[in-house]
mmCIF file of C-alpha atoms in Angstrom:
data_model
loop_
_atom_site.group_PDB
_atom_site.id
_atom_site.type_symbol
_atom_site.label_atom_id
_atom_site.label_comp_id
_atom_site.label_asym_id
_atom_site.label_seq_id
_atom_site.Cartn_x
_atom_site.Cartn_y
_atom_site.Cartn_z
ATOM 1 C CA UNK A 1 -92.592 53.741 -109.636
ATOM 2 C CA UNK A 2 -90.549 53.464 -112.683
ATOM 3 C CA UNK A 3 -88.903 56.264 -114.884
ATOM 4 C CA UNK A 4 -90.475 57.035 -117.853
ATOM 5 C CA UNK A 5 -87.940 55.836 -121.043
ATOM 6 C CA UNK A 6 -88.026 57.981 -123.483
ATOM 7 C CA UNK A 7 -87.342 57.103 -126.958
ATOM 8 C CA UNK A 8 -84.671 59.732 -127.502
ATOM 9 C CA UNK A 9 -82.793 57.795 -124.285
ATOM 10 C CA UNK A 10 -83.697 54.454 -125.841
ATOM 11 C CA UNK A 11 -82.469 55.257 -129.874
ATOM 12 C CA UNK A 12 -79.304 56.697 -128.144
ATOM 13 C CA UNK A 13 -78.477 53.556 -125.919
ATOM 14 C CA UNK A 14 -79.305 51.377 -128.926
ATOM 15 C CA UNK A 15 -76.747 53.429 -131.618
ATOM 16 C CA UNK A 16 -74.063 52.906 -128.589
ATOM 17 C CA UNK A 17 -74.888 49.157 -128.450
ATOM 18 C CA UNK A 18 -74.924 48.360 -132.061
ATOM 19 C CA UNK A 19 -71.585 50.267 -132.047
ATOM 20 C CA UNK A 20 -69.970 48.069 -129.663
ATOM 21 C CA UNK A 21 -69.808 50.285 -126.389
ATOM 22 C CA UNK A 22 -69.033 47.698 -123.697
ATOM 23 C CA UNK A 23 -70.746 49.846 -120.964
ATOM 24 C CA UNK A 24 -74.019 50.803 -122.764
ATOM 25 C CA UNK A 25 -75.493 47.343 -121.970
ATOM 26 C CA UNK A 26 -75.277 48.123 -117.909
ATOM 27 C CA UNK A 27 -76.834 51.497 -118.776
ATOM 28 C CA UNK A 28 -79.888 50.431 -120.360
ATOM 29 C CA UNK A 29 -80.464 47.292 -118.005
ATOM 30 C CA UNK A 30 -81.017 49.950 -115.088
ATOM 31 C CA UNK A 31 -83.376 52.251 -117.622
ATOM 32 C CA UNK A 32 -85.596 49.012 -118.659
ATOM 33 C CA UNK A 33 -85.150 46.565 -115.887
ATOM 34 C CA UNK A 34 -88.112 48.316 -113.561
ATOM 35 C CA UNK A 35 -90.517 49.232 -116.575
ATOM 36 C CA UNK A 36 -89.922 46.022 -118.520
ATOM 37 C CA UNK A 37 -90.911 43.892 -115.427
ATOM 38 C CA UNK A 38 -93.639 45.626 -114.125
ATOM 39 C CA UNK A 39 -95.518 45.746 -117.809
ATOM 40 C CA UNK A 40 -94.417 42.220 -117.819
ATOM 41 C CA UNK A 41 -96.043 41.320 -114.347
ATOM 42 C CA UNK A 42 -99.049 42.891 -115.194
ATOM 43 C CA UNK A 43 -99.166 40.567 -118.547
ATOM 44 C CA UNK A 44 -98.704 37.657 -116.622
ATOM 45 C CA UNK A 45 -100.061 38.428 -112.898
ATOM 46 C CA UNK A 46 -100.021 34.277 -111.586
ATOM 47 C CA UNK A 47 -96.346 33.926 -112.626
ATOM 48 C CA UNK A 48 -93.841 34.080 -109.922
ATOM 49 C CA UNK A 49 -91.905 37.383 -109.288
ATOM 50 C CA UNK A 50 -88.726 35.646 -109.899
ATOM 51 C CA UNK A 51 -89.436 33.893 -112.651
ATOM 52 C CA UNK A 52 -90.933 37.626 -114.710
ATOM 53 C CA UNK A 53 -87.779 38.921 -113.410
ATOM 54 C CA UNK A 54 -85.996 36.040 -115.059
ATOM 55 C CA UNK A 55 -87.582 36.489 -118.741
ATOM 56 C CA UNK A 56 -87.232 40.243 -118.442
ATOM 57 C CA UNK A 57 -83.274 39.547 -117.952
ATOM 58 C CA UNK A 58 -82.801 37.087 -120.491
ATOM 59 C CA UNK A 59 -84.540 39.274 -123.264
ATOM 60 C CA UNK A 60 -82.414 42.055 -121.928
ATOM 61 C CA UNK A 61 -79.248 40.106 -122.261
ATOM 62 C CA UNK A 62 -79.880 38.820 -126.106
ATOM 63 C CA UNK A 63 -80.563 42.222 -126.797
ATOM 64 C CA UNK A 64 -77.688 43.868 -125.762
ATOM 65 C CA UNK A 65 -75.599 40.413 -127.307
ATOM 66 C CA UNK A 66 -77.284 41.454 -130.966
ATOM 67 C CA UNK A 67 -78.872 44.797 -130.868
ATOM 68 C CA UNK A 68 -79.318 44.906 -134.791
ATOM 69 C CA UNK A 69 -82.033 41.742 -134.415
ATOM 70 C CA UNK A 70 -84.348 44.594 -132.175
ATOM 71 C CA UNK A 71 -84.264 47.499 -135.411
ATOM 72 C CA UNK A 72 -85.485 45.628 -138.273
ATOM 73 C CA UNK A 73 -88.889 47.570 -137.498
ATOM 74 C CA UNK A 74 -87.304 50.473 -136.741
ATOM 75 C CA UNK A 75 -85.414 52.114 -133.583
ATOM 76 C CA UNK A 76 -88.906 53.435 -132.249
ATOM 77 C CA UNK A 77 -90.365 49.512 -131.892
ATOM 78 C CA UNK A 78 -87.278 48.474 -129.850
ATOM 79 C CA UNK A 79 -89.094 48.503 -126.192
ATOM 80 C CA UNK A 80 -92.402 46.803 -127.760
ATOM 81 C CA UNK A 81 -89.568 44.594 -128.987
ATOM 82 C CA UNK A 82 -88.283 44.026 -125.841
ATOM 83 C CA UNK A 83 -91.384 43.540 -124.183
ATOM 84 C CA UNK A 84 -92.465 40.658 -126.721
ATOM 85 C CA UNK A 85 -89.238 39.359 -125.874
ATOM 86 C CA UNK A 86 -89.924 39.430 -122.568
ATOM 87 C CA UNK A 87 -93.412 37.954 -122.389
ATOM 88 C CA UNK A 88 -91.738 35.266 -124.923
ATOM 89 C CA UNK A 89 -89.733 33.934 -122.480
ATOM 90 C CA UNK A 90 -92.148 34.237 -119.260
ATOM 91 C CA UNK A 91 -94.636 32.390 -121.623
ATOM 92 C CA UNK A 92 -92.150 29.630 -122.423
ATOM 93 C CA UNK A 93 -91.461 29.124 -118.234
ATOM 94 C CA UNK A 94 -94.524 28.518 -117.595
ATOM 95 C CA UNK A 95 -95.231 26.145 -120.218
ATOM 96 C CA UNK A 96 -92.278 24.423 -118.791
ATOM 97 C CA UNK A 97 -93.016 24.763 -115.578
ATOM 98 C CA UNK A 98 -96.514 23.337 -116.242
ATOM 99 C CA UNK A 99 -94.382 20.026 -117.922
ATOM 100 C CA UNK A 100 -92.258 19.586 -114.837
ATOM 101 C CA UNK A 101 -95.013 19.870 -112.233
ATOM 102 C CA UNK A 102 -96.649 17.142 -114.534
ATOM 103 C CA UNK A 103 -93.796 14.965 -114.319
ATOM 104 C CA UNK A 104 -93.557 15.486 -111.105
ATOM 105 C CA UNK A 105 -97.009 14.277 -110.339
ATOM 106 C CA UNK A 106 -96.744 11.199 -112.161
ATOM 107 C CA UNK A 107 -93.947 10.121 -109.922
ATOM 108 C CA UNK A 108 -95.540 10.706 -106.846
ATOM 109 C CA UNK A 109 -98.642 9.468 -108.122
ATOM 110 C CA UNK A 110 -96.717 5.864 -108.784
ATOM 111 C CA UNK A 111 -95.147 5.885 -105.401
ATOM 112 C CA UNK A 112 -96.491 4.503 -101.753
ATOM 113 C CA UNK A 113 -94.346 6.797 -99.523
ATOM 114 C CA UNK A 114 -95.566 9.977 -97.691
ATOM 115 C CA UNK A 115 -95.362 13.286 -99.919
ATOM 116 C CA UNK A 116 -93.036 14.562 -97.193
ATOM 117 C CA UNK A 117 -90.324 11.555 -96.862
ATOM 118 C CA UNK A 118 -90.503 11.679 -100.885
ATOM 119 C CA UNK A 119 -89.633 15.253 -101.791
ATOM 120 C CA UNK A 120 -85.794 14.959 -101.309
ATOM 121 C CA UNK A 121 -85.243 11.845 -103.528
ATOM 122 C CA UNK A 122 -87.498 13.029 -106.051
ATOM 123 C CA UNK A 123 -85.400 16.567 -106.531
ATOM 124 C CA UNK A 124 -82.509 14.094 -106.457
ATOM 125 C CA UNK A 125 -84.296 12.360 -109.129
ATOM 126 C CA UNK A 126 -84.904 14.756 -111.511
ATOM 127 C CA UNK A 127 -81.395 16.171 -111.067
ATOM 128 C CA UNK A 128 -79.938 12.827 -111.914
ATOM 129 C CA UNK A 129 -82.042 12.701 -114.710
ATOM 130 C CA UNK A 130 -81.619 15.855 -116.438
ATOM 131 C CA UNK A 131 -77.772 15.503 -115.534
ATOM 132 C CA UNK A 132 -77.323 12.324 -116.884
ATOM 133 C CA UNK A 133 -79.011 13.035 -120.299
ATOM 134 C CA UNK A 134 -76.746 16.159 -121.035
ATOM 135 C CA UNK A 135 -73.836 14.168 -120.483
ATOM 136 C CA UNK A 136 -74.745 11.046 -122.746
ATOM 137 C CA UNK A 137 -75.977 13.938 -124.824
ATOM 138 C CA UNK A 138 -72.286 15.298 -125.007
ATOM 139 C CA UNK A 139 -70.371 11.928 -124.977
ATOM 140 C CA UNK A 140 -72.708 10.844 -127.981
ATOM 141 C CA UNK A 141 -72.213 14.386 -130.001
ATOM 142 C CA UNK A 142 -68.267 13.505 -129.469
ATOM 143 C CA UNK A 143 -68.312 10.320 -130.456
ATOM 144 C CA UNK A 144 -69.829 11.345 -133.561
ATOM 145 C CA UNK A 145 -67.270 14.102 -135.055
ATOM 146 C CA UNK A 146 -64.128 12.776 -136.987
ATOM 147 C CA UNK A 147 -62.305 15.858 -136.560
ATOM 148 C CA UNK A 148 -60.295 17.679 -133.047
ATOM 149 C CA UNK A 149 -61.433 21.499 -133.899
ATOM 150 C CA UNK A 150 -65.077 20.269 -134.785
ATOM 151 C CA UNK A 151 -65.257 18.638 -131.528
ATOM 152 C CA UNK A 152 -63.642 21.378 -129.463
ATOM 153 C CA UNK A 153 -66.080 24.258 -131.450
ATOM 154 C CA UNK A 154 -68.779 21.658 -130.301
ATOM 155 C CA UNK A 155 -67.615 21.335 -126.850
ATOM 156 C CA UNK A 156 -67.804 25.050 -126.647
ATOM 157 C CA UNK A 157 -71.371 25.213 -127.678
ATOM 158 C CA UNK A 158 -72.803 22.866 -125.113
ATOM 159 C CA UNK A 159 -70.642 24.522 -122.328
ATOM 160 C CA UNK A 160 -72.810 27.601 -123.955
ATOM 161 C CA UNK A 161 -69.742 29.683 -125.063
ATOM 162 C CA UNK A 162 -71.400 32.261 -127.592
ATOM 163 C CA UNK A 163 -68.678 34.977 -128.632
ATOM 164 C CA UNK A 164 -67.303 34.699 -132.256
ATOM 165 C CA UNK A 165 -63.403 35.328 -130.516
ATOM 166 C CA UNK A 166 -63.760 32.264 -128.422
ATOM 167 C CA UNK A 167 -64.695 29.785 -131.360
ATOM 168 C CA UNK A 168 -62.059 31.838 -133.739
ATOM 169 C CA UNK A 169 -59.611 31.063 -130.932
ATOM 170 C CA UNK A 170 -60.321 27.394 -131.299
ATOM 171 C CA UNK A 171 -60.538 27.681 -134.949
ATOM 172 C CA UNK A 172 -56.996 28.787 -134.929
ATOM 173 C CA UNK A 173 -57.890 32.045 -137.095
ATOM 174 C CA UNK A 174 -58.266 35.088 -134.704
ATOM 175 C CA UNK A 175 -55.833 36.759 -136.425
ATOM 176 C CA UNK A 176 -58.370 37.708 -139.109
ATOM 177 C CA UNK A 177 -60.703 40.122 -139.430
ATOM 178 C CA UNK A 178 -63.570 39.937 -137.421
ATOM 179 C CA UNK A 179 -65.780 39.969 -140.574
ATOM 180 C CA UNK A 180 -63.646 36.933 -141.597
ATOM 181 C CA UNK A 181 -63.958 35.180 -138.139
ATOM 182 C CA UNK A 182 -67.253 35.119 -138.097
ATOM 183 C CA UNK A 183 -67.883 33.358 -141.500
ATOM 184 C CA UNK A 184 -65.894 30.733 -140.623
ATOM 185 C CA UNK A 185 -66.725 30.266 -137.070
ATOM 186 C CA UNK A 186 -70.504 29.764 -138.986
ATOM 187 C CA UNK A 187 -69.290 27.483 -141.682
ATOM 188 C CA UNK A 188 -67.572 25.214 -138.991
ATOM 189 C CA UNK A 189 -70.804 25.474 -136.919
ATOM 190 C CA UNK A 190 -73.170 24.716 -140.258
ATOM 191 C CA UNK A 191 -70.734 21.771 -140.905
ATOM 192 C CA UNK A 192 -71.055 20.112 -137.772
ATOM 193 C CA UNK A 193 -74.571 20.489 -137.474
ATOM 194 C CA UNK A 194 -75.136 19.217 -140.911
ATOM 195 C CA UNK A 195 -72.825 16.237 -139.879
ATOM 196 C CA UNK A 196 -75.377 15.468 -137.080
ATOM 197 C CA UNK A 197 -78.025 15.877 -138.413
ATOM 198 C CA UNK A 198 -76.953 13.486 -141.133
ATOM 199 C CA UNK A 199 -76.429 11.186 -137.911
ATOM 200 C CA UNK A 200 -79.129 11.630 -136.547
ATOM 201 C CA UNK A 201 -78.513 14.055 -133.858
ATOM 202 C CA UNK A 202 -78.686 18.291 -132.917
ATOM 203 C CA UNK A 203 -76.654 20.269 -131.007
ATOM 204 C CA UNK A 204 -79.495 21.905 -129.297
ATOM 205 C CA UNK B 1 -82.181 53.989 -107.705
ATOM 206 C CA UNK B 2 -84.972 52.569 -106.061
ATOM 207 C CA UNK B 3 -84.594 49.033 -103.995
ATOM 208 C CA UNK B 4 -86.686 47.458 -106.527
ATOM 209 C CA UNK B 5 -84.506 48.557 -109.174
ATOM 210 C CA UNK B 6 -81.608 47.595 -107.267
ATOM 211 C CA UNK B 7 -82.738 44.053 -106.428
ATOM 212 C CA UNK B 8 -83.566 43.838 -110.123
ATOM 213 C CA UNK B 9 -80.188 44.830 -111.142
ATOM 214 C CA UNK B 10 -78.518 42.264 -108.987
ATOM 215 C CA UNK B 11 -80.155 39.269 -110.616
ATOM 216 C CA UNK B 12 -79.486 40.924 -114.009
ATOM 217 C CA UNK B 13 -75.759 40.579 -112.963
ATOM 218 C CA UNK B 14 -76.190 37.320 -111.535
ATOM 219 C CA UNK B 15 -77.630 35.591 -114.834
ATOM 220 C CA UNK B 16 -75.250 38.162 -117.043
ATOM 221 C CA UNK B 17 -72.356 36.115 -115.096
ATOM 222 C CA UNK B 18 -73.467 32.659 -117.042
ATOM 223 C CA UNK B 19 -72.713 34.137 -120.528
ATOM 224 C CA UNK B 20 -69.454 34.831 -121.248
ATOM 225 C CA UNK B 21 -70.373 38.493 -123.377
ATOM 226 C CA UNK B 22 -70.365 39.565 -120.375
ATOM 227 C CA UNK B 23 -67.782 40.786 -117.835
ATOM 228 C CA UNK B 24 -69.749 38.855 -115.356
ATOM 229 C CA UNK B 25 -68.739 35.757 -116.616
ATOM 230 C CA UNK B 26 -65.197 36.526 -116.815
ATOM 231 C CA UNK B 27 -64.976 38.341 -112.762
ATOM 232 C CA UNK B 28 -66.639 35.276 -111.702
ATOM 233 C CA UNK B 29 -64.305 32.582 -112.801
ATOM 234 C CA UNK B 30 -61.421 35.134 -111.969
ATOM 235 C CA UNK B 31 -62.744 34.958 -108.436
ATOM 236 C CA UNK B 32 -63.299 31.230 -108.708
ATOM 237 C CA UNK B 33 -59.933 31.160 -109.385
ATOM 238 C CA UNK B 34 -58.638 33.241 -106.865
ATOM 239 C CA UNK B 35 -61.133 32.224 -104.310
ATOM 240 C CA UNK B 36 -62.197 35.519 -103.776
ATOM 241 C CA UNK B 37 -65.687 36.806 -102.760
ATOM 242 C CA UNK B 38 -66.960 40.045 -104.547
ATOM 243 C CA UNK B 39 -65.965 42.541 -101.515
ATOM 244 C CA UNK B 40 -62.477 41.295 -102.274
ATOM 245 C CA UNK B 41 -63.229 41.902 -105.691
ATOM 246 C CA UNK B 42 -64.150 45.627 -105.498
ATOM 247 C CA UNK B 43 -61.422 46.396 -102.917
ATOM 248 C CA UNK B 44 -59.249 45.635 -105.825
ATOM 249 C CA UNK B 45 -60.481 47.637 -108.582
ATOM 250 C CA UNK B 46 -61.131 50.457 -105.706
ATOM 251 C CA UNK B 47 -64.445 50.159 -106.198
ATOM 252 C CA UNK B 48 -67.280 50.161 -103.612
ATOM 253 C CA UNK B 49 -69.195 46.700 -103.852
ATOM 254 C CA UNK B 50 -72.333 48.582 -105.140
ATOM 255 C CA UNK B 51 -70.994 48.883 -108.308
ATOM 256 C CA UNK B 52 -70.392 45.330 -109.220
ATOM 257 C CA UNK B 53 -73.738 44.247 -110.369
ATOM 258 C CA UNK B 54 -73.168 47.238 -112.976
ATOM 259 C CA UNK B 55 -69.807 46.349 -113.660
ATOM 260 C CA UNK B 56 -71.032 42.419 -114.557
ATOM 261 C CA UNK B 57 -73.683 43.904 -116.736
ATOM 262 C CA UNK B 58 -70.679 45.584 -118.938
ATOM 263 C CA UNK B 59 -70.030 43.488 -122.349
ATOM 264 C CA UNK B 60 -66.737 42.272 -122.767
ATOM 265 C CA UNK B 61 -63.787 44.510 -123.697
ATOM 266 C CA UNK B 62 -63.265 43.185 -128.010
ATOM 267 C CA UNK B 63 -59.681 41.824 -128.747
ATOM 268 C CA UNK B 64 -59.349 44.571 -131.082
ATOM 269 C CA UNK B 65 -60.161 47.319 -128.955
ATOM 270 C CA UNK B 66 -58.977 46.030 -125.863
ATOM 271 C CA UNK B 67 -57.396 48.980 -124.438
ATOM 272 C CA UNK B 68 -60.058 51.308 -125.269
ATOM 273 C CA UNK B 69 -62.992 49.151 -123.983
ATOM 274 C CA UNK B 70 -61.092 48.838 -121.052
ATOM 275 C CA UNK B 71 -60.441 52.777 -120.895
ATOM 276 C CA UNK B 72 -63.754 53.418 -121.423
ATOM 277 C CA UNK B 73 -65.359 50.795 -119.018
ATOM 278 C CA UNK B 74 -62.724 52.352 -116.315
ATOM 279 C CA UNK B 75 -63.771 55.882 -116.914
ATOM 280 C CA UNK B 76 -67.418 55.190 -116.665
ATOM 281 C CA UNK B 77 -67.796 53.570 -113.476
ATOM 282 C CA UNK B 78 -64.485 54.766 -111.912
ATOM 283 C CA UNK B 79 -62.492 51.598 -111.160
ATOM 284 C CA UNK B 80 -58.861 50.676 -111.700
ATOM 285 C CA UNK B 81 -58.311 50.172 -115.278
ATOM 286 C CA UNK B 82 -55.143 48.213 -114.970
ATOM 287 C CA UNK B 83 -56.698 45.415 -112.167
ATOM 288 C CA UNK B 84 -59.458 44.954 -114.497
ATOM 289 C CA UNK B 85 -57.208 44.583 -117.802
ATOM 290 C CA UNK B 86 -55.020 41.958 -116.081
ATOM 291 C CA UNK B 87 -58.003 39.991 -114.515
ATOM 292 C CA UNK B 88 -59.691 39.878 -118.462
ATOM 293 C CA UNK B 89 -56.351 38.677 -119.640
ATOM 294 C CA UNK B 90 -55.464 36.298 -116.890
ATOM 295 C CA UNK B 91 -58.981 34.615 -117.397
ATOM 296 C CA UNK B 92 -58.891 34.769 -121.269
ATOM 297 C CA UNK B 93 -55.265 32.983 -121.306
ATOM 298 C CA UNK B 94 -56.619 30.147 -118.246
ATOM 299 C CA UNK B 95 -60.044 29.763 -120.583
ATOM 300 C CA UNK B 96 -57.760 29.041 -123.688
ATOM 301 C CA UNK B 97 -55.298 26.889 -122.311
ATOM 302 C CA UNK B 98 -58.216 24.808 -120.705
ATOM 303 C CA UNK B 99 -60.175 24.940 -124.473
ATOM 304 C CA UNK B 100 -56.443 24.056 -126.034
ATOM 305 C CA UNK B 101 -56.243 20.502 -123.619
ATOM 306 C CA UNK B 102 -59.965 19.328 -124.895
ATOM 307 C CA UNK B 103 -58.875 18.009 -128.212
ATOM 308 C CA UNK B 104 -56.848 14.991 -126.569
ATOM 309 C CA UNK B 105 -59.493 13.761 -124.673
ATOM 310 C CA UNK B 106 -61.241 13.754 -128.115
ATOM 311 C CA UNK B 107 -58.316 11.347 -129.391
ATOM 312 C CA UNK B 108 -58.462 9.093 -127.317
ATOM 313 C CA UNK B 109 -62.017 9.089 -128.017
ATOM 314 C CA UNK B 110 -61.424 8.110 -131.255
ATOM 315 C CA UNK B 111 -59.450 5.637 -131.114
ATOM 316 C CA UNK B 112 -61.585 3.044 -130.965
ATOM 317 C CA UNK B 113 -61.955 -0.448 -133.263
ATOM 318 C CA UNK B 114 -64.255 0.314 -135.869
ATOM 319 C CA UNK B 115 -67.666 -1.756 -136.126
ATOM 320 C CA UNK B 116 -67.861 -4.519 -139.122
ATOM 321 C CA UNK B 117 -69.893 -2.222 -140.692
ATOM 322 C CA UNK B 118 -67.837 1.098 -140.694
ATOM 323 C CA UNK B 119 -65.054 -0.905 -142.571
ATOM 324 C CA UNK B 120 -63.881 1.361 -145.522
ATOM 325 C CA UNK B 121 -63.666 0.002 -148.845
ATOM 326 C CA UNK B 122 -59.800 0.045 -148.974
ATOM 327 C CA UNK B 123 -59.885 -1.787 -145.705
ATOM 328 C CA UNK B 124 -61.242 -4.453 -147.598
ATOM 329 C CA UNK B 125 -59.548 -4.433 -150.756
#
C-alpha cells in the first residue's frame, strides 16, 4: 500500500525543486511513484502495467525538469497536476498503440505467409521504417539551415538534448548569465524553427 | 521501501537516463565509455548498487553551482563526492568536444552546386 503524501511534504519538495536542489527530484519520485501509478492504474485498468508505469515517469520527469509549469494553480493542485499529467500521457500510448496495432494489421492482412514465419520481418519492418524516416528527417532539416551553430543547436534537439547549458555551449555564450543564456538559446531556437517552417518543415 | 516501489524506482532511473537533466544520462555514457556495468559503478563512488536508481533520478549538478550541487548530492546519499565530480566533468568535456566536431560535417553539407533556381541576383548580374 502506498504512503499517504501529504501536502506539507509535497509544497516542501516543490519550493526545493523550483530552487534548483539537484537531489529533491529523486526524493519526490520515491514519495509519488507508488500513489501516482496506482490512481493511474485504476483510471486506466486495460492498459499494460508497464506502459502506466511509463506515463507516470515521464510526467514525473517534466515536472521535476520545470516545476514552476505545476504552480500556476497553486502549490496545493500540484499532485492533481501530476496525475492529469500522468493520465495525459497513458491516454496518448494507447491512442498510439491503437495506430500501430492498426498498421500492423494492414500488413499482415496484405501478406500470404503464416502469422508465425511473418512476425520477425514485420518488427524488422517497422524498425526500418521508423528508422529511416528520422534520419531523412535529420539529413533534410540539415540541408535546410545556412548557418554551422543553427545546425549544431538543431542537431542537439533531435538527439533530444534539453538543458539551456548544452545549447549555450554550442551557442558559444555560456559565459553569460543564465537569464541571458536562455533568451538566446530561445531566439536561436525561434529562428530556426521559423526558417523551417518558412521551408516547409518542423523540428518536431 | 516496498518491492513495488522499488521496481518502480528502477524504471524511473532507467527512462531518467535518456534525458540528459538528469545524472542518469550523464553515469550512463560515463559507463559507456568506460565499459563499465553499474556494480562497477557504485564500487567507485563507495556506494552500494541500491542506491543508483536514486542517484540517476538526481538533476544535474548547474555550471554555476557545480561544487555545491555536487556537495550536496554527495552528502545526501553518501557517495564519493570527488568520483562523481570528475565523472560529470569527464562526460561534459567528451559531450562538447563530440557537439564541437558536428559543424564540419555540416560544411561539407553545404557545399553543394546550387539549383538554377537558387541563383542569387548578383550571380546573375
Amino acid at each position: 500500500m502506498a504512503a499517504r503524501v501529504t501536502g506539507a511534504d509535497l509544497g516542501a519538495l516543490h519550493r526545493r525543486l523550483v530552487e534548483g536542489d539537484p537531489t529533491a527530484s529523486e526524493e519526490a519520485a520515491r514519495l509519488l511513484l507508488e500513489p501516482l501509478t496506482s490512481v493511474t492504474q485504476r483510471a486506466f485498468p486495460r492498459l499494460d502495467a508497464q506502459v502506466i508505469a511509463d506515463a507516470v515517469v515521464d510526467a514525473l520527469l517534466e515536472y521535476f525538469v520545470g516545476p514552476e509549469r505545476a504552480q500556476e494553480r497553486g502549490v496545493e493542485h500540484i499532485q492533481a497536476y501530476l496525475q492529469r499529467a500522468a493520465w495525459r500521457n497513458a491516454a496518448n500510448q494507447y491512442r498510439g498503440s491503437k495506430r500501430r496495432k492498426f498498421r500492423e494489421q494492414n500488413w499482415l492482412q496484405q501478406s500470404d505467409v503464416p502469422d508465425v514465419e511473418v512476425s520477425s520481418p514485420l518488427g524488422t519492418l517497422i524498425e526500418e521504417e521508423d528508422a529511416q524516416a528520422q534520419s531523412a528527417k535529420e539529413a533534410s532539416l540539415m540541408s535546410l539551415l545556412p548557418d554551422d551553430s543553427d545546425r549544431l543547436i538543431l542537431r542537439l534537439r533531435l538527439a533530444g538534448e534539453r538543458s539551456t547549458e548544452a545549447f549555450a555551449r554550442a551557442l558559444g555564450v555560456d559565459n553569460l548569465t543564465i537569464h541571458e543564456q536562455r533568451k538566446l538559446v530561445k531566439q536561436a531556437k525561434d529562428r530556426i524553427d521559423k526558417f523551417l517552417r518558412r521551408h516547409g518543415s518542423k523540428t518536431k | 521501501m516496498s518491492r513495488t516501489n522499488q521496481a518502480l524506482l528502477l524504471n524511473a532511473a532507467e527512462r531518467a537516463a535518456q534525458r540528459p537533466e538528469f545524472l542518469g544520462w550523464v553515469l550512463v555514457k560515463h559507463m559507456a565509455n568506460c565499459g563499465i556495468d553499474s556494480k562497477a559503478l557504485a564500487a567507485s563512488l563507495r556506494c552500494t548498487p541500491d542506491t543508483m536508481p536514486r542517484l540517476f533520478l538526481c538533476r544535474r549538478p548547474r555550471s554555476e553551482q557545480f561544487a555545491q550541487d555536487i556537495a550536496f548530492i554527495s552528502a545526501r546519499l553518501s557517495i564519493d563526492g570527488g568520483v562523481l565530480s570528475r565523472i560529470v566533468r569527464q562526460v561534459e568535456s567528451i559531450t562538447a568536444m563530440t557537439a564541437n566536431m558536428l559543424p564540419e560535417v555540416g560544411t561539407l553539407l553545404a557545399a553543394r552546386t546550387r539549383p538554377e533556381s537558387e541563383t542569387s541576383v548578383d550571380d546573375r548580374a
